[in-house]
């Protein structure tokens, strides 16, 4: 099982940790559910969960603070 993932738009310096690999994944509930078009029929999501058939546009989903951190990181990677 992978511990982290890279996504093409994130660049090589950004890692997305797979929460299921943590000792206590209940401490980090998901913000969003992605690639749900391939989920099994018995998988359900909590009411109000952000669910996407594939990926999403982070500019529409991420909080302003997260987008600001992302911008700073991307600028540092250019240097």
Coordinates of N, CA and C in Angstrom, one line a residue, residues 3-56:
X3 N 2.0 4.9 0.9 CA 1.9 5.8 2.1 C 1.5 7.2 1.7
X4 N 1.9 7.6 0.5 CA 1.6 9.0 0.0 C 1.5 8.9 -1.6
X5 N 0.9 10.0 -2.1 CA 0.7 10.1 -3.5 C 1.2 11.4 -4.0
X6 N 1.6 11.4 -5.3 CA 1.9 12.7 -6.0 C 0.8 12.8 -7.0
X7 N 0.3 14.1 -7.3 CA -0.6 14.3 -8.3 C 0.1 15.3 -9.3
X8 N -0.1 15.1 -10.6 CA 0.6 15.9 -11.6 C 0.6 17.4 -11.4
X9 N -0.5 17.9 -11.0 CA -0.6 19.4 -10.9 C 0.1 19.9 -9.6
X10 N 0.4 19.0 -8.7 CA 1.0 19.4 -7.4 C 2.5 19.7 -7.5
X11 N 3.2 19.0 -8.4 CA 4.6 19.2 -8.5 C 5.3 18.2 -7.6
X12 N 6.6 18.0 -7.8 CA 7.3 17.0 -7.1 C 7.5 17.2 -5.6
X13 N 7.4 18.4 -5.1 CA 7.6 18.7 -3.7 C 6.4 18.5 -2.8
X14 N 5.3 18.2 -3.4 CA 4.0 18.1 -2.6 C 3.6 16.6 -2.6
X15 N 3.4 16.1 -1.4 CA 2.9 14.8 -1.1 C 1.5 14.8 -0.5
X16 N 0.7 13.9 -0.9 CA -0.6 13.8 -0.3 C -0.6 12.5 0.5
X17 N -0.6 12.6 1.8 CA -0.6 11.4 2.7 C -1.9 10.6 2.6
X18 N -1.8 9.3 2.5 CA -2.9 8.5 2.5 C -3.3 8.2 4.0
X19 N -4.4 8.8 4.4 CA -4.7 8.8 5.8 C -4.9 7.3 6.4
X20 N -5.3 6.4 5.5 CA -5.4 5.0 6.0 C -4.1 4.4 6.4
X21 N -3.0 5.0 6.1 CA -1.7 4.5 6.5 C -1.3 5.0 7.9
X22 N -2.0 5.9 8.5 CA -1.7 6.5 9.8 C -2.1 5.5 10.9
X23 N -1.5 5.6 12.1 CA -1.8 4.8 13.2 C -3.3 5.0 13.6
X24 N -3.7 6.2 13.6 CA -5.1 6.5 14.0 C -5.8 7.4 12.9
X25 N -6.2 6.8 11.8 CA -6.8 7.6 10.7 C -8.1 8.3 11.1
X26 N -8.7 8.0 12.2 CA -9.9 8.7 12.7 C -9.6 10.1 13.1
X27 N -8.3 10.5 13.3 CA -7.9 11.8 13.6 C -7.9 12.8 12.4
X28 N -8.0 12.2 11.2 CA -8.0 13.0 10.0 C -9.1 12.6 9.0
X29 N -10.3 12.9 9.3 CA -11.4 12.6 8.4 C -11.2 13.3 7.1
X30 N -11.7 12.7 6.0 CA -11.5 13.3 4.7 C -12.2 14.6 4.5
X31 N -11.6 15.5 3.8 CA -12.2 16.8 3.4 C -13.1 16.5 2.2
X32 N -12.6 15.7 1.3 CA -13.3 15.4 0.0 C -13.2 13.9 -0.3
X33 N -14.0 13.4 -1.1 CA -13.9 12.0 -1.7 C -13.8 12.1 -3.2
X34 N -12.7 11.6 -3.7 CA -12.4 11.7 -5.1 C -12.4 10.4 -5.8
X35 N -12.6 10.4 -7.1 CA -12.6 9.2 -8.0 C -13.7 8.2 -7.5
X36 N -14.8 8.8 -7.1 CA -15.9 7.9 -6.6 C -16.7 7.2 -7.7
X37 N -16.4 7.6 -9.0 CA -17.1 6.9 -10.1 C -16.8 5.4 -10.1
X38 N -15.7 5.0 -9.5 CA -15.3 3.6 -9.5 C -15.5 2.9 -8.2
X39 N -16.3 3.6 -7.3 CA -16.5 3.0 -6.0 C -17.5 1.8 -6.1
X40 N -17.4 0.9 -5.1 CA -18.3 -0.2 -5.0 C -19.7 0.3 -4.6
X41 N -20.8 -0.4 -5.0 CA -22.1 0.1 -4.7 C -22.4 0.2 -3.2
X42 N -21.7 -0.6 -2.4 CA -22.0 -0.6 -1.0 C -21.2 0.5 -0.2
X43 N -20.4 1.3 -0.9 CA -19.7 2.4 -0.3 C -20.6 3.6 -0.2
X44 N -20.8 4.1 1.0 CA -21.7 5.3 1.1 C -20.9 6.4 1.8
X45 N -21.4 7.6 1.6 CA -20.7 8.8 2.1 C -21.6 9.5 3.1
X46 N -21.0 10.2 4.1 CA -21.8 10.9 5.1 C -22.6 12.0 4.4
X47 N -23.8 12.3 4.9 CA -24.6 13.4 4.4 C -23.8 14.7 4.4
X48 N -23.8 15.4 3.3 CA -23.1 16.7 3.2 C -21.6 16.5 2.8
X49 N -21.2 15.3 2.6 CA -19.8 15.1 2.2 C -19.5 15.7 0.8
X50 N -18.3 16.2 0.5 CA -18.0 16.6 -0.8 C -17.5 15.4 -1.6
X51 N -18.2 15.1 -2.6 CA -18.0 13.8 -3.4 C -17.8 14.2 -4.8
X52 N -16.7 13.7 -5.4 CA -16.4 14.0 -6.8 C -16.2 12.7 -7.6
X53 N -16.9 12.6 -8.8 CA -16.7 11.4 -9.6 C -15.3 11.2 -10.0
X54 N -14.6 12.2 -10.3 CA -13.2 12.1 -10.6 C -12.4 13.0 -9.7
X55 N -11.6 14.0 -10.2 CA -10.9 14.9 -9.4 C -11.7 16.2 -9.3
X56 N -11.2 17.3 -8.8 CA -11.9 18.5 -8.6 C -11.0 19.7 -8.9

